[in-house]
Amino acid sequence: MAAHDDDTIVQQTVEIGAPVPRVWQALVAADVRAGWWSYLDLDPVVGGKVTETWEGPDGSNQTTGVITDLVDGRLLAMDWADDGWPESTHVEFVLRPTQVGTVVELRETGLDRLPGGAEIAAEHRAGWQMHLNNLRALVERS
């Protein structure tokens, strides 16, 4: 898995030993996504709502947003923000076929507009790595 470009951009890549359609379904189909990211709800259409409810050190938190772009089997993009953030960030999942299966490229930008953006980006790198590893584990064993 590759790391990031600068202190406030999160960029990670994972190769999954499964075809693009199976990886795509794990991203957009709620019943499949529940196996690797159970606390995320999203409506996979442009303009669809995104809600992630998670537990942190201060209790329950919510990240909400909207799907900004969707190209079936290739791109899922969203703008979202944690409770209390003054700005949203932009997240893109890009899928590409490879000889082995699928490369998933994740990129989150806009953290530079948040107070403590570099620290938040470091936390998000760890979180996104966990999510991508969970995605790979689920898809490769199914």
Coordinates of C-alpha atoms in Angstrom, one line a residue:
M1 CA 0.0 0.0 0.0
A2 CA 1.4 3.4 -1.0
A3 CA 1.3 6.4 1.3
H4 CA 0.6 10.1 0.8
D5 CA 2.0 13.1 -1.2
D6 CA 2.1 15.8 1.4
D7 CA 1.0 16.4 5.0
T8 CA -2.6 17.2 4.3
I9 CA -3.4 14.8 1.4
V10 CA -4.3 11.2 2.0
Q11 CA -3.5 9.0 -0.9
Q12 CA -3.4 5.2 -0.7
T13 CA -3.5 2.3 -3.1
V14 CA -4.3 -1.3 -2.6
E15 CA -4.4 -4.2 -5.1
I16 CA -7.1 -6.7 -4.6
G17 CA -7.1 -10.2 -6.1
A18 CA -10.6 -10.0 -7.5
P19 CA -12.2 -8.5 -10.6
V20 CA -13.5 -4.9 -10.7
P21 CA -17.2 -5.8 -10.6
R22 CA -16.8 -7.7 -7.4
V23 CA -14.8 -4.9 -5.7
W24 CA -17.3 -2.3 -7.0
Q25 CA -20.2 -4.2 -5.5
A26 CA -18.3 -4.2 -2.1
L27 CA -18.2 -0.4 -2.3
V28 CA -21.7 0.4 -3.4
A29 CA -24.0 -2.5 -2.3
A30 CA -25.0 -2.0 1.3
D31 CA -25.3 -5.8 2.0
V32 CA -21.8 -6.4 0.8
R33 CA -20.3 -3.2 2.3
A34 CA -21.6 -4.2 5.7
G35 CA -18.9 -6.9 5.7
W36 CA -16.1 -4.4 5.7
W37 CA -17.5 -1.0 6.6
S38 CA -20.8 -1.7 8.5
Y39 CA -21.2 1.8 9.9
L40 CA -21.3 3.6 6.5
D41 CA -24.5 4.3 4.7
L42 CA -24.5 5.7 1.3
D43 CA -26.9 6.1 -1.6
P44 CA -24.8 5.3 -4.6
V45 CA -26.1 8.0 -7.0
V46 CA -24.8 11.5 -7.7
G47 CA -26.4 13.6 -5.0
G48 CA -27.0 10.6 -2.8
K49 CA -26.4 11.0 0.9
V50 CA -23.4 9.6 2.8
T51 CA -23.5 9.0 6.6
E52 CA -20.8 7.4 8.7
T53 CA -21.6 7.0 12.4
W54 CA -18.6 6.0 14.5
E55 CA -17.3 5.8 18.0
G56 CA -14.4 7.9 19.1
P57 CA -12.8 8.8 22.4
D58 CA -15.5 11.5 22.9
G59 CA -18.4 9.1 22.2
S60 CA -20.5 8.8 19.0
N61 CA -19.6 10.9 16.0
Q62 CA -21.1 11.4 12.6
T63 CA -19.6 12.2 9.2
T64 CA -22.1 13.3 6.6
G65 CA -21.9 14.2 3.0
V66 CA -23.0 13.7 -0.6
I67 CA -21.9 11.7 -3.6
T68 CA -20.4 14.1 -6.1
D69 CA -19.4 11.8 -8.9
L70 CA -20.1 8.2 -9.8
V71 CA -18.9 6.2 -12.8
D72 CA -20.1 2.6 -12.6
G73 CA -17.3 0.3 -11.8
R74 CA -14.6 3.0 -12.0
L75 CA -15.2 6.0 -9.7
L76 CA -17.0 6.9 -6.4
A77 CA -16.4 10.4 -5.2
M78 CA -17.9 12.3 -2.2
D79 CA -17.7 15.4 -0.2
W80 CA -18.2 14.9 3.5
A81 CA -17.4 16.4 6.9
D82 CA -17.3 15.4 10.5
D83 CA -19.6 17.1 13.0
G84 CA -18.1 20.5 13.8
W85 CA -15.8 20.8 10.8
P86 CA -15.9 24.2 9.1
E87 CA -15.3 22.6 5.6
S88 CA -15.8 19.3 3.9
T89 CA -13.2 17.1 2.4
H90 CA -13.3 15.4 -0.9
V91 CA -12.8 11.6 -1.1
E92 CA -12.3 9.6 -4.3
F93 CA -12.2 5.8 -4.8
V94 CA -10.8 5.0 -8.3
L95 CA -10.9 1.4 -9.5
R96 CA -8.6 0.0 -12.3
P97 CA -8.4 -3.5 -13.6
T98 CA -5.0 -5.2 -13.4
Q99 CA -3.7 -8.7 -14.4
V100 CA -4.1 -9.8 -10.8
G101 CA -7.5 -8.2 -10.2
T102 CA -8.2 -4.6 -9.2
V103 CA -6.3 -1.6 -8.0
V104 CA -8.2 0.7 -5.7
E105 CA -6.8 4.2 -5.4
L106 CA -8.1 6.3 -2.5
R107 CA -7.5 10.0 -2.3
E108 CA -8.8 12.5 0.3
T109 CA -8.1 16.2 -0.2
G110 CA -9.3 19.4 1.5
L111 CA -7.9 18.6 4.9
D112 CA -5.6 21.7 4.5
R113 CA -8.7 23.8 5.1
L114 CA -9.3 22.3 8.5
P115 CA -7.7 23.4 11.8
G116 CA -5.1 20.8 12.6
G117 CA -5.3 19.4 9.0
A118 CA -2.0 17.6 9.1
E119 CA -2.9 15.8 12.3
I120 CA -6.3 14.9 11.0
A121 CA -4.7 13.6 7.8
A122 CA -2.3 11.4 9.8
E123 CA -5.4 9.9 11.6
H124 CA -7.2 9.4 8.3
R125 CA -4.2 7.6 6.8
A126 CA -4.5 5.0 9.5
G127 CA -8.3 4.8 9.2
W128 CA -8.3 4.5 5.4
Q129 CA -5.5 1.9 5.5
M130 CA -7.7 -0.1 7.9
H131 CA -10.8 0.3 5.6
L132 CA -8.9 -0.7 2.5
N133 CA -7.3 -3.7 4.2
N134 CA -10.8 -4.8 5.4
L135 CA -12.2 -4.3 1.8
R136 CA -9.4 -6.5 0.4
A137 CA -9.8 -9.2 3.0
L138 CA -13.6 -9.4 2.4
V139 CA -13.4 -9.4 -1.4
E140 CA -10.6 -11.9 -1.6
R141 CA -12.2 -14.4 0.6
S142 CA -15.6 -14.2 -1.1

